[in-house]
Coordinates of C-alpha atoms and ligand atoms in Angstrom, one line a residue:
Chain A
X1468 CA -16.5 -0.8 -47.5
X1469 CA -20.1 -0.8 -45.7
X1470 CA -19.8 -2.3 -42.3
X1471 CA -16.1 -3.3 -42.8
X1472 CA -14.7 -4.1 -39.1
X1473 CA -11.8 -2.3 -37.6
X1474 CA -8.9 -4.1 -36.6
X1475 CA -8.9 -2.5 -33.2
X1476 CA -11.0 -2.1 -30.4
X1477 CA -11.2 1.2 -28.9
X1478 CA -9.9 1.3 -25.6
X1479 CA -12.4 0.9 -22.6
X1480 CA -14.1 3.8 -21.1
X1481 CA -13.7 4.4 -17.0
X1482 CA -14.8 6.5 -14.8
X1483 CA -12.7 9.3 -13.9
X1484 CA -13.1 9.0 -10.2
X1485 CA -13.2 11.1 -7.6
X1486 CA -9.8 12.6 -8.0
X1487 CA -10.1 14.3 -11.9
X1488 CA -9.6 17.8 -10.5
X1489 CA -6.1 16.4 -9.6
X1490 CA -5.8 15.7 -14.0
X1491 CA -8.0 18.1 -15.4
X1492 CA -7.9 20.9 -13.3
X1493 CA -4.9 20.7 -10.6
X1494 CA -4.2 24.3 -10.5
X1495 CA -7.6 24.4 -8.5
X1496 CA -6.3 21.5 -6.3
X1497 CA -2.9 23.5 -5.5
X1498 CA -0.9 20.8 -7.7
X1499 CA -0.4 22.9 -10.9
X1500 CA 1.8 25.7 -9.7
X1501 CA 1.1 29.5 -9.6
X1502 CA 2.3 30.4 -12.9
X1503 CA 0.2 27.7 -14.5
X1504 CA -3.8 28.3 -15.6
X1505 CA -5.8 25.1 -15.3
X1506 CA -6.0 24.4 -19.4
X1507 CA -9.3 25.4 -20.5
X1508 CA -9.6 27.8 -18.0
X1509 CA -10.6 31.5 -18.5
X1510 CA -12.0 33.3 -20.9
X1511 CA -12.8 30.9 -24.6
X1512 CA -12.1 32.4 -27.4
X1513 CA -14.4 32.1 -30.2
X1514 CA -14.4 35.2 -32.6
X1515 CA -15.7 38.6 -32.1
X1516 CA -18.9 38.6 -31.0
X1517 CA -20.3 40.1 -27.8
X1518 CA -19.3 38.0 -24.5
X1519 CA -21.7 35.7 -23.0
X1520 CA -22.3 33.5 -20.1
X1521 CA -23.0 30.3 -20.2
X1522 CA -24.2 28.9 -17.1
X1523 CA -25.7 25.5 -16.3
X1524 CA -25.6 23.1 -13.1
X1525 CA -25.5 19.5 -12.9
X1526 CA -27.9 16.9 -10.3
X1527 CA -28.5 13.4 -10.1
X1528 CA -31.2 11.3 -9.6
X1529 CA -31.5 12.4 -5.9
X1530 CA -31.4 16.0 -6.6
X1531 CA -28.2 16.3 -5.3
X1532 CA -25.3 18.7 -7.4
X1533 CA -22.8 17.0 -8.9
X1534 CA -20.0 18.9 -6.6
X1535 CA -17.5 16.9 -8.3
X1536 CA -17.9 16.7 -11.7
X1537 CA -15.7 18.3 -14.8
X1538 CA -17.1 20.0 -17.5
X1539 CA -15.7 20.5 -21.0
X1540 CA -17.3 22.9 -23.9
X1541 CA -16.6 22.6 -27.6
X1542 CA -18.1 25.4 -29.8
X1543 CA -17.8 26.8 -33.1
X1544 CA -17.2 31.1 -33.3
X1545 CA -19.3 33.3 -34.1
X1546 CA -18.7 33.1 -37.7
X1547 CA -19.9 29.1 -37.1
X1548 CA -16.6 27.5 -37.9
X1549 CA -15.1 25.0 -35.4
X1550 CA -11.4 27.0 -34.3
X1551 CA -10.1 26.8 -30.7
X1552 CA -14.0 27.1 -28.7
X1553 CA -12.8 24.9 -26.1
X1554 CA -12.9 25.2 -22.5
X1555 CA -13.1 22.8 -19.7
X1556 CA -14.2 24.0 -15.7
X1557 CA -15.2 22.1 -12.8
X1558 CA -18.2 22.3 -11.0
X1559 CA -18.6 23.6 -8.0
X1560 CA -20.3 22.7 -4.2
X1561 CA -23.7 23.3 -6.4
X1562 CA -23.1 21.5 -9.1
X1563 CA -23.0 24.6 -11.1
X1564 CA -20.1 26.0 -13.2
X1565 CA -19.8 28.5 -15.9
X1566 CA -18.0 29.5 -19.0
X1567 CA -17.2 33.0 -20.3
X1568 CA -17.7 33.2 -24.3
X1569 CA -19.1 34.1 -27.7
X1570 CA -22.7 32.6 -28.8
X1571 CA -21.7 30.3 -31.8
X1572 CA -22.5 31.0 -34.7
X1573 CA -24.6 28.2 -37.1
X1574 CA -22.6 25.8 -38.0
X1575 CA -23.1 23.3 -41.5
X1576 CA -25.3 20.8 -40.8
X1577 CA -25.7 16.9 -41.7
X1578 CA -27.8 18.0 -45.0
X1579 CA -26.0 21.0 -45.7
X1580 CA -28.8 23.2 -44.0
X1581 CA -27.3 25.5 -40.8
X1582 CA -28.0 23.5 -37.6
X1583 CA -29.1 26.1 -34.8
X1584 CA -26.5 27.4 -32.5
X1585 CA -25.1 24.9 -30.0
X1586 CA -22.1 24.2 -28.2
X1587 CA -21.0 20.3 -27.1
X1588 CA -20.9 19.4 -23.7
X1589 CA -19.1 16.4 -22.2
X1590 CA -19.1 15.4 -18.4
X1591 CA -17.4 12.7 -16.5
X1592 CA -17.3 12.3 -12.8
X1593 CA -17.5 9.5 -10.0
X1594 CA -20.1 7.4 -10.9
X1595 CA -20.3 8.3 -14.6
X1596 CA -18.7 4.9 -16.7
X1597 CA -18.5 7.2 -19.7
X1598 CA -18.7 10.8 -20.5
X1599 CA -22.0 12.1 -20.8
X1600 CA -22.1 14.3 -24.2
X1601 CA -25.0 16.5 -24.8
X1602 CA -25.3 19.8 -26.1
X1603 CA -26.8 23.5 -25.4
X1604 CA -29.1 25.0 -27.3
X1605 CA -30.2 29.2 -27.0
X1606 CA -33.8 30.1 -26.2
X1607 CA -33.4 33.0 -28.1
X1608 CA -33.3 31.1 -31.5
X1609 CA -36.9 29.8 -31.8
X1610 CA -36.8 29.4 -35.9
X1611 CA -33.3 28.0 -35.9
X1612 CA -34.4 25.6 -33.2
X1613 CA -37.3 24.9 -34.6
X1614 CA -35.4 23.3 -37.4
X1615 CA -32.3 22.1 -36.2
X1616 CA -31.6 18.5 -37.5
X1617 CA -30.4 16.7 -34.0
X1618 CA -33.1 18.9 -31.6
X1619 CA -35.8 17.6 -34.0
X1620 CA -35.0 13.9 -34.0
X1621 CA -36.0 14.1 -30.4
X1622 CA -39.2 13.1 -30.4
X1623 CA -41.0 14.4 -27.4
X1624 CA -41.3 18.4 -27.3
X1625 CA -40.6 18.0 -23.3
X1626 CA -37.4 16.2 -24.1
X1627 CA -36.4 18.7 -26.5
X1628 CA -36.5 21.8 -23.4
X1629 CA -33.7 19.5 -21.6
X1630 CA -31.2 21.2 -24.2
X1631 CA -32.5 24.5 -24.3
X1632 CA -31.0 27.0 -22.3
X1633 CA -32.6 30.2 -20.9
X1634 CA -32.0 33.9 -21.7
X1635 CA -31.4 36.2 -19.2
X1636 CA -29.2 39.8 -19.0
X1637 CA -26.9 40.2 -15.9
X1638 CA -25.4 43.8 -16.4
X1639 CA -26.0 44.3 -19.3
X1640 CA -24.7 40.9 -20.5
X1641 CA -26.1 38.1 -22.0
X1642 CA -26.3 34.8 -19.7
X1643 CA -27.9 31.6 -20.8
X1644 CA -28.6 28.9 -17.8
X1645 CA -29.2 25.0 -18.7
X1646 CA -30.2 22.9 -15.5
X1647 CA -28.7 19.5 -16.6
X1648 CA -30.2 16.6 -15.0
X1649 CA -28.7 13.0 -15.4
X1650 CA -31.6 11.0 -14.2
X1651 CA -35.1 10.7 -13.0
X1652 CA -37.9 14.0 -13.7
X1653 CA -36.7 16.2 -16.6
X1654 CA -33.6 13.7 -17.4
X1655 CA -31.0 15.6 -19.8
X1656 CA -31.2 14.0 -23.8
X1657 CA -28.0 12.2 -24.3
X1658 CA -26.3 11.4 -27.2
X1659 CA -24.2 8.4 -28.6
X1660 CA -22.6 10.7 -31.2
Chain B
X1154 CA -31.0 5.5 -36.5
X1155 CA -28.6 7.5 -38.1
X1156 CA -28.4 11.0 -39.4
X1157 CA -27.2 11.2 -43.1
X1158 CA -23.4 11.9 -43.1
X1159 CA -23.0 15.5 -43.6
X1160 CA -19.8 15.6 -45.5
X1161 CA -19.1 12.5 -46.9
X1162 CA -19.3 8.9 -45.3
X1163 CA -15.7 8.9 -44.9
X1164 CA -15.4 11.5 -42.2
X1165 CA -17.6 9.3 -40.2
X1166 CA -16.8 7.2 -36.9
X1167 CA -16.9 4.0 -36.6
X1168 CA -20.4 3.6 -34.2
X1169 CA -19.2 3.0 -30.7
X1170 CA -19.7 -0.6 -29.4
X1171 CA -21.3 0.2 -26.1
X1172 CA -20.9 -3.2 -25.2
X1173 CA -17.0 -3.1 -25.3
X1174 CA -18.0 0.0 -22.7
X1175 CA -18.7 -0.3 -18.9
X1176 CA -22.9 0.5 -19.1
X1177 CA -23.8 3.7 -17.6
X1178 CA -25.2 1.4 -14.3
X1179 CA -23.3 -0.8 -12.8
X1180 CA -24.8 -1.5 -9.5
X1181 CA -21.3 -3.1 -8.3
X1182 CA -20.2 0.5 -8.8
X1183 CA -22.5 2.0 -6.3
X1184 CA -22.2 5.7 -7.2
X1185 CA -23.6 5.1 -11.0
X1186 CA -27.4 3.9 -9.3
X1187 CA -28.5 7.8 -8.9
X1188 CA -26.0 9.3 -11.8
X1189 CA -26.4 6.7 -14.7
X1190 CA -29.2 8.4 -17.3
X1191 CA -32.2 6.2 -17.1
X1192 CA -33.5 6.8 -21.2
X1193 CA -31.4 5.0 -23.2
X1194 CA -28.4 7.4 -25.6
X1195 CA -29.8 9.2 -28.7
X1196 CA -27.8 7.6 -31.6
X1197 CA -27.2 10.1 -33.9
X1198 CA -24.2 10.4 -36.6
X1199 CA -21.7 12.8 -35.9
X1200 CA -21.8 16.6 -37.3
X1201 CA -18.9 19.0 -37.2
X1202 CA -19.5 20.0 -34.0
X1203 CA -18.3 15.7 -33.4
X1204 CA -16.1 15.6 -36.2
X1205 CA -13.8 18.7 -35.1
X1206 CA -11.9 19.0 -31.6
X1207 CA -9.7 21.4 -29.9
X1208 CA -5.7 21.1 -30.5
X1209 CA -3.0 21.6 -28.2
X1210 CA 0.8 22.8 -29.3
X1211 CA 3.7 21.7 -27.5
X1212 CA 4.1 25.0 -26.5
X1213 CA 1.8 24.1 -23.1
X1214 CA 4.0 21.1 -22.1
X1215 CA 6.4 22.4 -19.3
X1216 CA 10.1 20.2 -19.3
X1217 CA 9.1 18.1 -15.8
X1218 CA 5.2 17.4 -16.9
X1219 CA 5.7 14.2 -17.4
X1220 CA 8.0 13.8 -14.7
X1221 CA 5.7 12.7 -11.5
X1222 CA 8.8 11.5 -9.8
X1223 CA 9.8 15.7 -10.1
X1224 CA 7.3 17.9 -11.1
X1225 CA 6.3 18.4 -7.6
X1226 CA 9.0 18.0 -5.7
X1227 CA 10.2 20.3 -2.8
X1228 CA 13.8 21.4 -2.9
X1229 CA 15.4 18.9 -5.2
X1230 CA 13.2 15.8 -3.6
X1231 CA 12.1 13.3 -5.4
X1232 CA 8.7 11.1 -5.0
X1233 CA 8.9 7.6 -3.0
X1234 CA 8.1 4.5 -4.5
X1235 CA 9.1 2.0 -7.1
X1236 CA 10.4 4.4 -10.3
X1237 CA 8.5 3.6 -13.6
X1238 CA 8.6 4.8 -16.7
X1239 CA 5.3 4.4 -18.9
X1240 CA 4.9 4.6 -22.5
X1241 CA 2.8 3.4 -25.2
X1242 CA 1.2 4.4 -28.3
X1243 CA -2.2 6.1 -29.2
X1244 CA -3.9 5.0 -32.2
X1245 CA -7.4 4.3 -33.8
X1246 CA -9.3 2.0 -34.2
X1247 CA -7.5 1.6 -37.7
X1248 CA -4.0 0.8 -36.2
X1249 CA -3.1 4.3 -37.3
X1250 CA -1.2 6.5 -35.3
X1251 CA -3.0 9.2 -33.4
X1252 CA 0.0 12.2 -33.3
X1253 CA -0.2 15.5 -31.9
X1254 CA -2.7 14.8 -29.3
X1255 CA -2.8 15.9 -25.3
X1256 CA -2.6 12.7 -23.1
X1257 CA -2.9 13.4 -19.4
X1258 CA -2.6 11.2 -16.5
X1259 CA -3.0 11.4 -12.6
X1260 CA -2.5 9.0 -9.9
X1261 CA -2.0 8.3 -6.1
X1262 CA 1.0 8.1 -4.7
X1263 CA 3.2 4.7 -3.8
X1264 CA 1.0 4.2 -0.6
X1265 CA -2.1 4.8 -2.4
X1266 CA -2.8 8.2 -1.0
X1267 CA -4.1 11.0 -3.6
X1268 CA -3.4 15.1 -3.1
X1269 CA -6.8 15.7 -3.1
X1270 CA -9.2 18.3 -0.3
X1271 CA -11.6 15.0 -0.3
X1272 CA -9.1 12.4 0.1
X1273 CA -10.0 10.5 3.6
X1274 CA -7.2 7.4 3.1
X1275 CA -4.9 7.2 6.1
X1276 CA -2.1 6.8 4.0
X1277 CA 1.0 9.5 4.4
X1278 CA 1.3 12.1 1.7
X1279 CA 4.5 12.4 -0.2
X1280 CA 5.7 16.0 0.2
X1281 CA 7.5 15.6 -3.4
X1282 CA 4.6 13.8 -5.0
X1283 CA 1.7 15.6 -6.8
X1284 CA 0.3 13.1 -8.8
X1285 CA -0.5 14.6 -12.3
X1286 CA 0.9 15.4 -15.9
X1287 CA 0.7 15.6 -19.1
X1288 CA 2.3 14.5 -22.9
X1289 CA 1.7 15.2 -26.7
X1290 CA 2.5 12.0 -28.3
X1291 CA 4.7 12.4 -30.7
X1292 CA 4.8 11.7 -34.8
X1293 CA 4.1 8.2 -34.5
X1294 CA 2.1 8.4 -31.2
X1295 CA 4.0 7.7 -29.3
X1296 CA 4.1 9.0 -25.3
X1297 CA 6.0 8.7 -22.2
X1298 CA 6.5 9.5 -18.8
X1299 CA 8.1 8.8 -15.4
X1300 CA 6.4 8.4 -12.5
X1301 CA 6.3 5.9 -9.4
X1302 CA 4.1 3.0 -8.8
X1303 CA 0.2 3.7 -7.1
X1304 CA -0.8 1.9 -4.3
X1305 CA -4.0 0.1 -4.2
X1306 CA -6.4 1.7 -1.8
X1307 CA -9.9 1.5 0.2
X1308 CA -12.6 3.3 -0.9
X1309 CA -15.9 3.5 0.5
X1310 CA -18.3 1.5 -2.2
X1311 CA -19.0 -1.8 -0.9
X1312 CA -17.7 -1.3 3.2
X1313 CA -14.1 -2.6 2.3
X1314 CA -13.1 -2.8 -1.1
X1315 CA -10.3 -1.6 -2.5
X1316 CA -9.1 -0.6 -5.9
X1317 CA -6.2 -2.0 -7.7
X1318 CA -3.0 -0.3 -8.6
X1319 CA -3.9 2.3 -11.8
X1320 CA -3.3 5.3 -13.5
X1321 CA -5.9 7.5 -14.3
X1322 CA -5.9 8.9 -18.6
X1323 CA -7.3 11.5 -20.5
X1324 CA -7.4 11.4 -24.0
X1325 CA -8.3 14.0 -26.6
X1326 CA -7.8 12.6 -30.5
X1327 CA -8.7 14.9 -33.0
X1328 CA -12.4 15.2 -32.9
X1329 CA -14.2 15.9 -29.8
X1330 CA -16.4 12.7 -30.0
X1331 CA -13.2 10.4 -29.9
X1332 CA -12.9 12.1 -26.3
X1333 CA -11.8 9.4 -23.7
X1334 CA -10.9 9.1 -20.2
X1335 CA -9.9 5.5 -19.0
X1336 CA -7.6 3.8 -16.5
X1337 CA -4.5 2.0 -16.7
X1338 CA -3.7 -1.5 -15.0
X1339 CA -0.4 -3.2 -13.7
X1340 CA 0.0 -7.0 -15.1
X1341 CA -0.1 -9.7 -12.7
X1342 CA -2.2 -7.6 -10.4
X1343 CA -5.0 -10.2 -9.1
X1344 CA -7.0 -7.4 -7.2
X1345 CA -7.9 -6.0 -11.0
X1346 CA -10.9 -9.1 -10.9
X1347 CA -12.4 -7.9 -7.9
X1348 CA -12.1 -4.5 -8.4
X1349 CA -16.2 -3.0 -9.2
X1350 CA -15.0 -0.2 -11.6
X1351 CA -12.5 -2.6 -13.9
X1352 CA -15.3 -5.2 -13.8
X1353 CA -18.3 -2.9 -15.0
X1354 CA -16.8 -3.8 -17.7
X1355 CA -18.8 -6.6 -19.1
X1356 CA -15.9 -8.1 -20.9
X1357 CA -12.8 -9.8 -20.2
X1358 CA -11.3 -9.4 -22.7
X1359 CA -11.8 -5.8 -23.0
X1360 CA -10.4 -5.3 -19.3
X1361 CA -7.4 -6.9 -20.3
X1362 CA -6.8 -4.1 -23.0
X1363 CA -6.9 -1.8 -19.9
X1364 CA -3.4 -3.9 -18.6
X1365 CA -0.2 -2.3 -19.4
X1366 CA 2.4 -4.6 -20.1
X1367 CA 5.8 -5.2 -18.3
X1368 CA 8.4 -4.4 -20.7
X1369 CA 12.2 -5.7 -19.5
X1370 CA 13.4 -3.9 -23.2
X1371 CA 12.8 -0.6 -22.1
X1372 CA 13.7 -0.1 -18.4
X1373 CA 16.7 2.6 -17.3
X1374 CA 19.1 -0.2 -15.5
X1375 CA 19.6 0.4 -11.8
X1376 CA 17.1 2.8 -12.1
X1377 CA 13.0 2.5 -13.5
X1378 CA 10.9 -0.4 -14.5
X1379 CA 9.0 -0.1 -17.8
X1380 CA 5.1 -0.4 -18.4
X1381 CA 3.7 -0.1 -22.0
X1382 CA 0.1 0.8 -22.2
X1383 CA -1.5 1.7 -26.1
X1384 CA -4.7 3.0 -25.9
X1385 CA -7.1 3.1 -28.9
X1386 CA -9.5 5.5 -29.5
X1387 CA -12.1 5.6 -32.8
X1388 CA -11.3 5.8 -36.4
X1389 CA -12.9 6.7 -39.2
X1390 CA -15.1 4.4 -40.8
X1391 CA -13.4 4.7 -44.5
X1392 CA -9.5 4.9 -45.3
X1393 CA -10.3 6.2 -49.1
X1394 CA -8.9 9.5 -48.5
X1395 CA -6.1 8.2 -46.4
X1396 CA -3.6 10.8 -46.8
X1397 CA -6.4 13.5 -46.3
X1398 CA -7.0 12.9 -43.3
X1399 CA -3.7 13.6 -41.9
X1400 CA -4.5 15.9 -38.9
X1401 CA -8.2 15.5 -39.1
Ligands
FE1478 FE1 -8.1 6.4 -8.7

């Protein structure tokens, strides 16, 4: 069974182009129709613990924003079991976008330990061949982090930061902001999950 | 380097094989120079967080989305162009079928014009065209839907090239790391093999996967031409638990 071929080839990856808001998010473009929410759009529901922001923006190896990219978020709930955490948004002139939800809980891990609390990020845009998956960690979990089986197989400590997202309170809410950068000084960790 | 599997080797997928895939820079493809992540991927095996995806019920498909020819269309119009009707099965990498999932597609319009606040193409809008919708394939995974024929058109990469006819798909499967977005091609199209986003990928072979098919069986007489397109996305590395895995 080790290293047995499959018979087929997974499709090809391309870029989704300029144009994905017209897809993924056409209410936004004024294609979807007023009594239509873009899917993955508003608030993401994942259990009962207090809401959060999650904030992060995204900038190439110019510095520029990625004002046309499209974000999507997978998460477990707060009780760290994988249910319907999903959202998708698009960024915006800054490169920026946000998502309204509940810190995950830990979810099982590769050994059976907890990993720390994440969610999955994936981004595609013009000029990205292939969706970009990384993840989001919480600055306010130091000993989870600290042992978390996919933060600790990256090597350098600086690398590590890349994924860790700081804690800040905004009215009495919770807001954690990644700055997610695909190239160059402080490049984002990547993975080929 | 792999993690060990967390819950048995048989909820594993199959490694991708990134050279099947465009590479992240492709300097044909101009935009990828200063977004294209200059370390190389960290390979790691996939946890639950990979292994699990979100699922969407019927209940979110609407009766005309996926109708391009009317989903947009102003007072009974319908979108110009040649009528198509394109199908075509989602599976894995183990021929199985992939049922259940959300498929979406978007596209210009017949003279290669997109809706879009950026678009700067010449081309006339289509007041009945919007140029998106959506599918859940069904039991065996199987999905369809009507639309008009793309024009090719300019885009500003190289001074004057321009892309080929194609449809623009999303793809969800069942866990988030078999998450997809590719393109559909039109047989017999010769601007496909000078076209620098079908050829950043490396392969031949693997563009031609990306050609949908004419298919004479399947066309609506006197009215729509068919295309069939499959579209793989990745199994699971072992079939022991085969009926398991139904809905996994
Ligand atoms: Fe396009």
């Amino acid at each position: 069974m080790l290293n047995r071929l499959p018979p087929l080839k997974e499709s090809p990856s391309q870029t989704a182009g300029p144009y994905v808001h017209i897809g993924m998010t056409p209410s936004l473009e004024g294609i979807g129709g007023p009594n239509r929410p873009d899917l993955g759009s508003g608030p993401i529901a994942a259990g009962d613990g207090p809401r959060v922001t999650i904030a992060a923006s995204i900038h190439d190896g110019s510095g520029a924003p990625l004002g046309d990219a499209v974000v999507e978020l997978w998460q477990a709930d707060s009780d760290g079991v994988h249910r319907q955490g999903w959202g998708r948004a698009a960024c915006d002139g800054a490169g920026a976008f946000a998502f309204d939800t509940v810190k995950p809980g830990r979810v099982i891990g590769p050994d059976g330990q907890p990993m720390a609390p994440h969610v999955s990020l994936w981004i595609v845009a013009r000029g990205i061949n292939m969706g970009l998956q990384t993840r989001l960690y919480f600055d306010d979990e130091t000993a989870a982090n600290a042992v978390d089986p996919v933060l600790s197989r990256i090597m350098d400590p600086r690398r590590r930061q890349t994924l860790i997202a700081r804690r800040s309170e905004v009215d009495g809410r919770a807001r954690y902001d990644l700055a997610i950068r695909l190239q160059g000084e402080g490049e984002t960790v990547f993975f080929d999950f | 380097m792999s993690i060990v599997p967390p819950y048995g080797d048989e909820g594993q997928l199959y490694q991708r094989d990134r050279a099947w895939h465009p590479p992240a820079d492709t300097p044909g493809y101009k935009s990828t120079t200063l977004r294209a992540p200059r370390q190389a991927l960290l390979a790691l095996g996939q946890t639950k967080s990979e292994l699990t995806g979100p699922t969407f019920g019927h209940g979110i498909i609407q009766p005309l989305d996926n109708d391009l020819i009317r989903n947009f269309s102003q007072d009974g119009g319908e979108a110009i162009g040649q009528r198509l009707i394109v199908y075509g099965q989602v599976l894995d990498e183990n021929a199985r079928p992939v049922r259940g999932t959300l498929v979406e597609f978007w596209q210009a319009n017949a003279g290669g014009r997109y809706r879009h606040k950026r678009e700067g193409y010449v081309a006339a809008l289509d007041p009945n065209f919007g140029g998106c919708g959506r599918a859940i394939t069904d039991d065996d995974g199987y999905y369809h839907f009507r639309t008009i024929k793309p024009g090719a058109y300019p885009w500003p990469n190289g001074g004057n090239d321009w892309r080929p006819a194609h449809i623009h798909f999303s793809v969800f499967g069942h866990a988030y790391a078999q998450r997809l977005i590719t393109q559909m091609y039109f047989e017999g199209d010769p601007m496909i093999w000078q076209d620098p986003i079908a050829l950043a990928i490396p392969d031949r072979v693997a563009v031609e996967q990306l050609i949908a098919r004419l298919d004479r069986h399947n066309t609506t007489p006197m009215d729509a031409l068919a295309y069939r397109f499959d579209i793989v996305l990745r199994g699971r590395r072992s079939t022991l638990f085969e009926n398991r895995m139904e809905g996994n």
